[in-house]
Coordinates of C-alpha atoms (C1' of nucleotides) in Angstrom, one line a residue:
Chain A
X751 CA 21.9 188.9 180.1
X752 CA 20.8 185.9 181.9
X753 CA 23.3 186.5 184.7
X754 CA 21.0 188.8 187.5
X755 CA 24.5 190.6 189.0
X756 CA 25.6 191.1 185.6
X757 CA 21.9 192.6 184.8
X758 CA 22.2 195.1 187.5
X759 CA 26.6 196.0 187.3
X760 CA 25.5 196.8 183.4
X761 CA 22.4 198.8 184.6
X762 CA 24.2 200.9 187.4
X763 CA 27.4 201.3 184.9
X764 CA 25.2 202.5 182.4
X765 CA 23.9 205.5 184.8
X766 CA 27.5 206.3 186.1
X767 CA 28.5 206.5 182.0
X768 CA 25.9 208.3 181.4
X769 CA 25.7 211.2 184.4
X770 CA 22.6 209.7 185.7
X771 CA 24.1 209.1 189.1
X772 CA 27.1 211.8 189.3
X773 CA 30.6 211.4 190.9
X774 CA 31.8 212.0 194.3
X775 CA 28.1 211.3 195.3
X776 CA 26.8 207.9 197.1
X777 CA 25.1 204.7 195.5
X778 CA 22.4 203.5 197.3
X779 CA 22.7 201.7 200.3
X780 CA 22.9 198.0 199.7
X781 CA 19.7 197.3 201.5
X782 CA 18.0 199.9 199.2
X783 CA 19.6 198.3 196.2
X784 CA 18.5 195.0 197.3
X785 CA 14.9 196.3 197.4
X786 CA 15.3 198.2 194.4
X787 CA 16.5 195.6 192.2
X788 CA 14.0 192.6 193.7
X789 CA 17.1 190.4 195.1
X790 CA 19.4 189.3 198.0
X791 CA 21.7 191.5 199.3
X792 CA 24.9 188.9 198.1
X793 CA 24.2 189.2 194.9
X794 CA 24.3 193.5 194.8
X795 CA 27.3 192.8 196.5
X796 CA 28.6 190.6 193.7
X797 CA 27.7 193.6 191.4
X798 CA 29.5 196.5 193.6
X799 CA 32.6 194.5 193.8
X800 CA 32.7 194.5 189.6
X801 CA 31.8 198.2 189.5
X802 CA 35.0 198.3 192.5
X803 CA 37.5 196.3 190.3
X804 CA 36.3 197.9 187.0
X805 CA 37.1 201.5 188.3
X806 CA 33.4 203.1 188.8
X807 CA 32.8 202.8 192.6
X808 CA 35.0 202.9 195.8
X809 CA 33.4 201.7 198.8
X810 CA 33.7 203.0 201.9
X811 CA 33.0 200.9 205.3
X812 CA 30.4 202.6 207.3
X813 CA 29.7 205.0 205.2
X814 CA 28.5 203.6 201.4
X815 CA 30.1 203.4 198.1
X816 CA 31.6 206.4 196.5
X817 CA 31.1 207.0 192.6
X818 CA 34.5 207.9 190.9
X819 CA 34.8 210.9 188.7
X820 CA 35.4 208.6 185.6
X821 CA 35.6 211.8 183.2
X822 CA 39.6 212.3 184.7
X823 CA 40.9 209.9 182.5
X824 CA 40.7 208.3 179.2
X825 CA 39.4 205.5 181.0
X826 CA 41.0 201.9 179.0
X827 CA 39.4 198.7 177.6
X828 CA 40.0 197.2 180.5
X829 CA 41.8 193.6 180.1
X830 CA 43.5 193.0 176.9
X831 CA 43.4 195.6 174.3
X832 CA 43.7 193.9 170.4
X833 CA 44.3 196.2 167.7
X834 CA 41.4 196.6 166.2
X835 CA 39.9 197.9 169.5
X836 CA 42.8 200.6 169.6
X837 CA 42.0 201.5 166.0
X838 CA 38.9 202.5 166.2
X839 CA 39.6 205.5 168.5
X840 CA 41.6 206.4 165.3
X841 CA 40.1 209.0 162.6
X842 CA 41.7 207.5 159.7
X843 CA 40.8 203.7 159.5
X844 CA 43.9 201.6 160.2
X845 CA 46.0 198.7 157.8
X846 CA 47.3 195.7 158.6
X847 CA 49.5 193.9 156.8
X848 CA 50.6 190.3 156.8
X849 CA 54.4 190.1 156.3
X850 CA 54.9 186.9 157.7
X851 CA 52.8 183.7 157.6
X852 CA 54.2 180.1 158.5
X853 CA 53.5 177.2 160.2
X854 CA 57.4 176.4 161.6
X855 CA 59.0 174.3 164.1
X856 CA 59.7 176.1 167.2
X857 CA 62.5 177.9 167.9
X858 CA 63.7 177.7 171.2
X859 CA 63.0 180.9 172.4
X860 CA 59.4 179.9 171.5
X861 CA 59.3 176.6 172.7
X862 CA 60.2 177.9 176.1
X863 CA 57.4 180.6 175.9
X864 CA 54.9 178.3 175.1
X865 CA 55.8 175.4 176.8
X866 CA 56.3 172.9 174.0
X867 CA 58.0 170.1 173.0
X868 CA 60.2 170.7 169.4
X869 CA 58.4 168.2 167.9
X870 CA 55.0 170.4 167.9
X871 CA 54.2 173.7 165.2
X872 CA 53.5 176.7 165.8
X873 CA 51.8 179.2 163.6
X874 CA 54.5 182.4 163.3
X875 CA 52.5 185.4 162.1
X876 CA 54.3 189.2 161.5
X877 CA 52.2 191.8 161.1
X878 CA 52.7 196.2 160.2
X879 CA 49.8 198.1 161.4
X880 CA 49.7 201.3 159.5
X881 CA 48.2 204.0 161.0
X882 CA 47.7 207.6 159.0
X883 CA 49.6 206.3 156.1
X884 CA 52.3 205.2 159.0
X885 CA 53.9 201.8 159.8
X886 CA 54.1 202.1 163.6
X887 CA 53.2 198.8 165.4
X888 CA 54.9 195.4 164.4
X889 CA 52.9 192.3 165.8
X890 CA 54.8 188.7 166.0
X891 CA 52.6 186.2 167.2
X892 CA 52.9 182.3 168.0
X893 CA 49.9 180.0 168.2
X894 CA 50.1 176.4 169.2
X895 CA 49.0 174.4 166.3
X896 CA 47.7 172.0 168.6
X897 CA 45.1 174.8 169.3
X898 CA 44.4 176.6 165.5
X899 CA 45.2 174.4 163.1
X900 CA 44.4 176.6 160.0
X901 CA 45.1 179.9 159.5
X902 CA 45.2 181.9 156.6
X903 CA 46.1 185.5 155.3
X904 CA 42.6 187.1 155.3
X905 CA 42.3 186.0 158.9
X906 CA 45.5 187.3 160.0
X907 CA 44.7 190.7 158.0
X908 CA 41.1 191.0 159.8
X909 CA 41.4 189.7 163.5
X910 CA 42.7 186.5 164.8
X911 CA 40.9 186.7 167.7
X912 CA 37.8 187.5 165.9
X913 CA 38.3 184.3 164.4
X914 CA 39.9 182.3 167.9
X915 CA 36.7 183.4 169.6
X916 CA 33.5 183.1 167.0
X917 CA 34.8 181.2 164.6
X918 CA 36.8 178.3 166.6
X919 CA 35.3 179.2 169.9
X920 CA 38.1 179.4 172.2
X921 CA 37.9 181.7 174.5
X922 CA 40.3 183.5 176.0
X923 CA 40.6 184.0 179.7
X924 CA 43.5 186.1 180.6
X925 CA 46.8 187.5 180.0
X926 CA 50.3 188.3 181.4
X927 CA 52.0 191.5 180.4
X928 CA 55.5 192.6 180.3
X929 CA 56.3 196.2 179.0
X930 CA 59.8 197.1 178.3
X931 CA 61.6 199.4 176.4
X932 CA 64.6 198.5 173.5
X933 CA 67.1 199.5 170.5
X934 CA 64.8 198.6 167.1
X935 CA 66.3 195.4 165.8
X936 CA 67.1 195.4 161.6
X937 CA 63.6 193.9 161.2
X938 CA 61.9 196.7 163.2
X939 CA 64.0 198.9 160.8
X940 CA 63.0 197.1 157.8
X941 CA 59.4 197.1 158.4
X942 CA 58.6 199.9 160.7
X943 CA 58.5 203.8 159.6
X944 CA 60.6 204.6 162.7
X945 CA 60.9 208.2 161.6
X946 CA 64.2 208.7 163.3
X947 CA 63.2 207.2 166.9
X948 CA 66.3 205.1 168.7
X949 CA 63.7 202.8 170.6
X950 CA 61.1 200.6 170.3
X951 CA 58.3 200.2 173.3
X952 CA 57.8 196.2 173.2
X953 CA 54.6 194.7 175.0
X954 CA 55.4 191.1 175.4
X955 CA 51.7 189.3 175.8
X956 CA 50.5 185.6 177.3
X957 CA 47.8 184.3 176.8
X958 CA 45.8 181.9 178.1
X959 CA 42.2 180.3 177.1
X960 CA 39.4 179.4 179.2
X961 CA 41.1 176.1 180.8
X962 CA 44.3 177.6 181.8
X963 CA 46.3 176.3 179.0
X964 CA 48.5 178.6 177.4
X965 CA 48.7 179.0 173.5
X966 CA 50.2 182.1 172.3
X967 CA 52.9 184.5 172.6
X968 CA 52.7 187.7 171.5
X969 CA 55.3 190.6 170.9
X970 CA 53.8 194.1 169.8
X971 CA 56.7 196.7 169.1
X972 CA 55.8 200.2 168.9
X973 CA 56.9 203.5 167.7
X974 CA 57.5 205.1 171.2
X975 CA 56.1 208.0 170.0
X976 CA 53.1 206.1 169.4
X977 CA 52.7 204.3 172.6
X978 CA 50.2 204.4 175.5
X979 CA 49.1 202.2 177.8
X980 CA 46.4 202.9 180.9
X981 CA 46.2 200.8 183.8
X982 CA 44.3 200.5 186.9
X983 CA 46.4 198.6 189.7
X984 CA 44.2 198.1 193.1
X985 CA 46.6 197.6 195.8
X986 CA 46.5 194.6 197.8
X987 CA 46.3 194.8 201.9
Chain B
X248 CA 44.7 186.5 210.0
X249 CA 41.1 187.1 211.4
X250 CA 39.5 186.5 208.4
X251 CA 38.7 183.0 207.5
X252 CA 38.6 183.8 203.9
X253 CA 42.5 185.6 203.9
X254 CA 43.9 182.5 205.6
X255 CA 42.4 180.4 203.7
X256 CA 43.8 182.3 200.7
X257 CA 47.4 183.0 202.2
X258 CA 47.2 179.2 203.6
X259 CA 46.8 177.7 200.1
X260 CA 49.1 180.5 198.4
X261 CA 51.9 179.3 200.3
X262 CA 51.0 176.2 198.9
X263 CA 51.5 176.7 195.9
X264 CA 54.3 179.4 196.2
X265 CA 56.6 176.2 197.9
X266 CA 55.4 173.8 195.3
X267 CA 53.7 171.8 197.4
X268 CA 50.9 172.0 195.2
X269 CA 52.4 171.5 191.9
X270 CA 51.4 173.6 188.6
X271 CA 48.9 172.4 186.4
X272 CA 47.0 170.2 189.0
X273 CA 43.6 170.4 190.4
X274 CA 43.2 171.7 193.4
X275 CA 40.7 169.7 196.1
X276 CA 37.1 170.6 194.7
X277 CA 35.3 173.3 196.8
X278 CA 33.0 170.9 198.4
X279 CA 36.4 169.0 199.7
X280 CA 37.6 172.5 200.7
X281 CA 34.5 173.1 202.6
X282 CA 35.2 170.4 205.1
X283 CA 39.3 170.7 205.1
X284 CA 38.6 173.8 207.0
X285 CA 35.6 173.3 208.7
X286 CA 33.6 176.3 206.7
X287 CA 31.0 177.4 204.0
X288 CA 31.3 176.9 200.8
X289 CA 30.9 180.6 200.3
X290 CA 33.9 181.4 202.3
X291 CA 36.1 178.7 200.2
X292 CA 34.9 180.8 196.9
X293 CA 35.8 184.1 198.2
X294 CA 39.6 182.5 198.8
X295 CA 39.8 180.9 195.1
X296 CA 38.5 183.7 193.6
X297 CA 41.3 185.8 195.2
X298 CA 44.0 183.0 194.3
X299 CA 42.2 183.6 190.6
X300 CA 41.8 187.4 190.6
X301 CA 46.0 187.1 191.8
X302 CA 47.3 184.8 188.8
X303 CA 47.8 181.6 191.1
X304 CA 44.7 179.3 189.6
X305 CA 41.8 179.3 186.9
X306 CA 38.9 177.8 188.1
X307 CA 37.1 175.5 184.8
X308 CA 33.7 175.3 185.2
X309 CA 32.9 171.1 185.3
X310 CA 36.5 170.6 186.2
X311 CA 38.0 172.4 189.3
X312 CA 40.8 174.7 190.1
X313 CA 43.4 174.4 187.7
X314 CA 47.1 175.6 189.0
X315 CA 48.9 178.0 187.2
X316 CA 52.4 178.0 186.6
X317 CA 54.1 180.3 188.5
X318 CA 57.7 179.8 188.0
X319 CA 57.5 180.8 183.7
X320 CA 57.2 184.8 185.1
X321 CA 58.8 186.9 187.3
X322 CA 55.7 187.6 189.3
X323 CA 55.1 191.1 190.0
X324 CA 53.9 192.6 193.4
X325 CA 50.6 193.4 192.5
X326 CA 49.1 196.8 192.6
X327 CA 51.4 199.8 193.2
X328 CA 55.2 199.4 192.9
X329 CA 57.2 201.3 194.5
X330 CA 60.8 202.4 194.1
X331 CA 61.5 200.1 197.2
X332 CA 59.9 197.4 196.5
X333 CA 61.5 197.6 192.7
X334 CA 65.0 197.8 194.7
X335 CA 65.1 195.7 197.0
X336 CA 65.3 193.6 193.8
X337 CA 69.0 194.8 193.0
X338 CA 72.1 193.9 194.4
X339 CA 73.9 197.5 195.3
X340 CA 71.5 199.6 197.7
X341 CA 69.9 202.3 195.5
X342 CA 70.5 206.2 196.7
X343 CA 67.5 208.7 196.8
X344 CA 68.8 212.3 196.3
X345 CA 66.2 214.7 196.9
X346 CA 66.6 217.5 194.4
X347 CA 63.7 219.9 195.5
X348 CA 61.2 219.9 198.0
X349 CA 58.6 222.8 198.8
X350 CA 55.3 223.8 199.7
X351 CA 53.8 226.0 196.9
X352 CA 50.8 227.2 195.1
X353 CA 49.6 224.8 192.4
X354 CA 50.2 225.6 188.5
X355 CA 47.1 224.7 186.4
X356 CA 48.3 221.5 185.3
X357 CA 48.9 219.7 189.2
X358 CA 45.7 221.7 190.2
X359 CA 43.7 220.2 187.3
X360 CA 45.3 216.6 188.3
X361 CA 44.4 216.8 192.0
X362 CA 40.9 219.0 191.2
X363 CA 42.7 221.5 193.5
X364 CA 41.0 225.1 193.7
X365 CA 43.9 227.6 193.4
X366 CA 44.1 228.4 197.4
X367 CA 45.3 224.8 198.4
X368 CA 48.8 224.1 198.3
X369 CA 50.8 221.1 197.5
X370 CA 54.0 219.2 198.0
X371 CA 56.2 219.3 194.9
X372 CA 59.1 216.7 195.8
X373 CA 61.8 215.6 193.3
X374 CA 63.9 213.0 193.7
X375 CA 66.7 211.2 191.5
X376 CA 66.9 207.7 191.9
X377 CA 70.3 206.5 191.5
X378 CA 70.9 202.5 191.5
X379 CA 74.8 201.0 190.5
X380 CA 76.0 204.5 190.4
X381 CA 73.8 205.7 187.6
X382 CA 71.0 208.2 187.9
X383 CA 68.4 206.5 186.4
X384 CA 64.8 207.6 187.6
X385 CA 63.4 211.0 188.1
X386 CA 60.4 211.1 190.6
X387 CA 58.3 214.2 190.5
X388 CA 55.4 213.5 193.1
X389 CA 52.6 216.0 194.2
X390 CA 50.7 215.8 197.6
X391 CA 47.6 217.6 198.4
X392 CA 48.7 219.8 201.8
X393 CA 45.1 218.9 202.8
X394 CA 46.2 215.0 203.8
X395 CA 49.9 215.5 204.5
X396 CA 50.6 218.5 206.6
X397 CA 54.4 218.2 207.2
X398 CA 57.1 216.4 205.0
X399 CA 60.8 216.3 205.6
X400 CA 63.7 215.5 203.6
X401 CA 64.6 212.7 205.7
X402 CA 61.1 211.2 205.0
X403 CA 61.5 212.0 201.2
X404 CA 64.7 210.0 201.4
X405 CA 63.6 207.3 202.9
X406 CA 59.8 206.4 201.8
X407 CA 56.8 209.2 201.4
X408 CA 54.5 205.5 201.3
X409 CA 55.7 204.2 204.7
X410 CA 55.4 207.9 206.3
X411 CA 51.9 208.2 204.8
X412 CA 50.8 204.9 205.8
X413 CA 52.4 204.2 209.3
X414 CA 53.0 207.4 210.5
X415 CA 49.9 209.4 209.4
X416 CA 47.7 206.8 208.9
X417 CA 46.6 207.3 205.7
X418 CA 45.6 204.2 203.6
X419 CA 46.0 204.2 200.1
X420 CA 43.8 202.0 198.0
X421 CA 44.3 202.2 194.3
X422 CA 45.6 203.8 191.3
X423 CA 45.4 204.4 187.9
X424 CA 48.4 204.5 185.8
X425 CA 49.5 205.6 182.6
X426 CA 52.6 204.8 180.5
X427 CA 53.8 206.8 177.9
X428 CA 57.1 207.5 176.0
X429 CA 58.4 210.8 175.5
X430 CA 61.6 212.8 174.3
X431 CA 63.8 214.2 177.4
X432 CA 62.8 217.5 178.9
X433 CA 65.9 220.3 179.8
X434 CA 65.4 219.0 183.2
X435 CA 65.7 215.5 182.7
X436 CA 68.9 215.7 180.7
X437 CA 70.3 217.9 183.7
X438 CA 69.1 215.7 186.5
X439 CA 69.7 212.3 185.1
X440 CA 72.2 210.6 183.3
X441 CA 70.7 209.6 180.0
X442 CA 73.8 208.1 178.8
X443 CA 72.5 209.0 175.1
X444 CA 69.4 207.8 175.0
X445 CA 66.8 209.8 173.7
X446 CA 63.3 208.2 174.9
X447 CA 61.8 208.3 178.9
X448 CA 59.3 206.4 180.2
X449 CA 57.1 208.4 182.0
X450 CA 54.5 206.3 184.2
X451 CA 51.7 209.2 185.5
X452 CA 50.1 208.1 188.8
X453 CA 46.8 209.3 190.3
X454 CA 46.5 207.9 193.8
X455 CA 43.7 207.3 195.6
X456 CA 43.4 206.9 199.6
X457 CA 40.6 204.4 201.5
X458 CA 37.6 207.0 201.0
X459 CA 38.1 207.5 197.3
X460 CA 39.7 210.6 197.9
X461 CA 42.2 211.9 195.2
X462 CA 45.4 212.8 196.7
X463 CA 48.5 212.3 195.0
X464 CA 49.8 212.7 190.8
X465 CA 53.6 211.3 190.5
X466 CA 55.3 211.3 187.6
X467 CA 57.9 208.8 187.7
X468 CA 60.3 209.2 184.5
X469 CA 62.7 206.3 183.9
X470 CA 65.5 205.7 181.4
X471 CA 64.4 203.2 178.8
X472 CA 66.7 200.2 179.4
X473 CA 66.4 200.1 182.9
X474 CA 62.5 200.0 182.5
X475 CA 60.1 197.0 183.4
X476 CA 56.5 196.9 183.9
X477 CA 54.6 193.7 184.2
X478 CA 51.0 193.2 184.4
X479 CA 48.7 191.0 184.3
X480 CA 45.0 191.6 183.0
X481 CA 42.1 189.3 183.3
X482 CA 39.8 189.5 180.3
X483 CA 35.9 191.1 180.8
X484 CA 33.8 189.0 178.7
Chain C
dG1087 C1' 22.1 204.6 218.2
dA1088 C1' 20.9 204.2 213.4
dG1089 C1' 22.8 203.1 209.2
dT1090 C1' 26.6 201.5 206.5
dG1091 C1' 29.5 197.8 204.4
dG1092 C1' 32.3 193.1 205.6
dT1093 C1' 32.0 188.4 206.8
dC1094 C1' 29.9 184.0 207.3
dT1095 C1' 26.5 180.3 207.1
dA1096 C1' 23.5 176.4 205.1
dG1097 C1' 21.0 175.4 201.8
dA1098 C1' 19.0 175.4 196.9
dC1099 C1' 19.1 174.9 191.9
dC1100 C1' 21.6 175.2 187.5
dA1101 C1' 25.3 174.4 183.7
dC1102 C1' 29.0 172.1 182.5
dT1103 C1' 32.6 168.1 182.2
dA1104 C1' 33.9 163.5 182.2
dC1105 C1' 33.0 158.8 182.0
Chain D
dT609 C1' 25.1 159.8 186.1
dA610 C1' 28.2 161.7 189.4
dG611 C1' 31.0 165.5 190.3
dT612 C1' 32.4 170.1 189.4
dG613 C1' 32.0 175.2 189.7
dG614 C1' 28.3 179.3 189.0
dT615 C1' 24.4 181.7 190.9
dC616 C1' 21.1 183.0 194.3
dT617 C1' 18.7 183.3 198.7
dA618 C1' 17.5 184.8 203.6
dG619 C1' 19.3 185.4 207.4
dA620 C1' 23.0 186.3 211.1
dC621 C1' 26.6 189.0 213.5
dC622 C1' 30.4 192.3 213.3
dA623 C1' 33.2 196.8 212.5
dC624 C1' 32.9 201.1 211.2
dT625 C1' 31.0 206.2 210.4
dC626 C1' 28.3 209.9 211.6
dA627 C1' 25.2 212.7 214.0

DNA sequence: GAGTGGTCTAGACCACTAC
DNA sequence: TAGTGGTCTAGACCACTCA
């Protein structure tokens, strides 16, 4: 890490993971820290205000910055959670399988979720996840061609982001999220081992790359029974 | 406003909340920002990266401030949502029936949420939400006695957040939420009007006031079509 | 009153983009 | 090469908490 304030958020993260420094207890004082660490006291702030947002520390004016007992909850990924990151919380290793890929004119639902003109492609990819023998997640995703331009079925079986972010080197910046719940279409029938279950918990994804342009759209349907999502909201004053 | 950063922020947010700075331009470089209102550069960062952290722009390193656009999401109110707030969005007035309300001894679960030792007591309140007519969400909240002393069922029916906040002066600051799908408990099916369905959405919230302190676990259980969440998550790299 | 975090400044150097 | 945002510094003053 060349980044000093990263240096130190991944150093004092480390000890909060790890019990060093224990919840409900103080962090040292930011003048300590700044003597401690060799540096000026703007850039520990820069590092307590990541530990804030991530979830680790509280701070408290006038009195110093609270550790969080992080051991309450199953604390997320925060940001964007792929598959493959779920997964590997699993015991049984996961399957994916591509039942859908096509480069395809844009329907308009998609052309208005992406913002393009009907003349431009987009990549339509379906996917089953199969956990313990199950298929519970079904993933439809739409890439601008303008942005991938090949794609093939051993990508799509692996990770596409894998391959988005090492092997084309985009990089994506951020997401919008919209949760709701539905009645499983015929294709959610077809493809998904719904076991009985009358609804389908759909997580409707945005993304965007590094320079604000916006280049896929992303449904994952779930098995509700399935289906867990953690969140930390700080609220605005 | 007194602080120059916030109405900096809130200046250039209305900005581009009227349109008046127009999606997927640049905004004036920092530097030019710097002199526009007579400040530090410093103080201009801390405002952009408040419009970033909030979804309005993306700053590109080499380039500037790029504008997002707005208008392709129905922009959630950040942080905590309330059942207010997500009414004031309808077009009937919504109803609050409050169904119970007592001061009792924790059971392990609520004590084991709120790290309670058995001698403390809390607030159970449940409420039914009912919106066009229909019962829709059930509200179980639980309240440390510690913070909130007294509680009324005029204050349940109206807001436990604005009675917290304005009349005891408690300040919440964050929480951490988690969604999950479940079948219908007896007491759902008696208290709500499930209209056949056979999935709720249960969103668990721990609340946290100003000084880290953990004071509140609500349960709010929704029928499925009438469910929304929207987030939007900003990638760790 | 001593110590804490919150804000603000004026300047420096660096990495990246665009031309 | 000029202009952009990203990092870092050393200092100042303020608002708040706690003994």
């Amino acid at each position: 890490m060349k980044n000093k304030f990263l240096a130190i958020y991944g150093d004092i993260e480390a000890k909060i993971k790890s019990g060093d420094i224990k919840p409900d207890t103080l962090l040292p004082s930011e003048h300590e820290l700044t003597d401690l660490y060799h540096t000026s006291r703007e850039t520990i702030r820069k590092a307590l205000h990541l530990l804030s947002q991530n979830g680790y520390i509280q701070k408290v004016r006038g009195k110093g910055s609270v550790v969080i007992d992080i051991n309450k909850f199953d604390f997320p990924v925060s940001g964007l959670v792929s598959f493959k990151e779920l997964a590997q919380k699993m015991d049984e290793p996961p399957k994916t399988i591509v039942s859908k890929l096509q480069l395809r004119k844009p329907d308009q639902f998609v052309r208005q979720q992406l913002n393009l003109s009907s003349k431009e492609h987009v990549w339509e990819v379906i996917r089953v996840r199969e956990i313990n023998g199950q298929k519970i997640i079904l993933d439809k995703d739409y890439l601008a061609q303008q942005f991938v331009p090949h794609l093939t079925e051993v990508i799509c079986a692996d990770s596409i982001y894998n391959y988005l972010e090492n092997e084309l080197g985009l990089t994506i910046s951020f997401a919008k999220k919209e949760i709701v719940v539905e009645e499983p279409t015929e294709e959610d029938e077809l493809l998904l081992d719904l076991d009985g279950f009358h609804n389908v918990v759909i997580i409707k994804n945005y993304v965007y790359l590094d320079d604000a342009s916006l280049f896929q759209y992303t449904e994952s349907r779930h098995r509700p029974d399935k289906f867990r999502f953690v969140d930390f909201a700080r609220r605005i004053h």
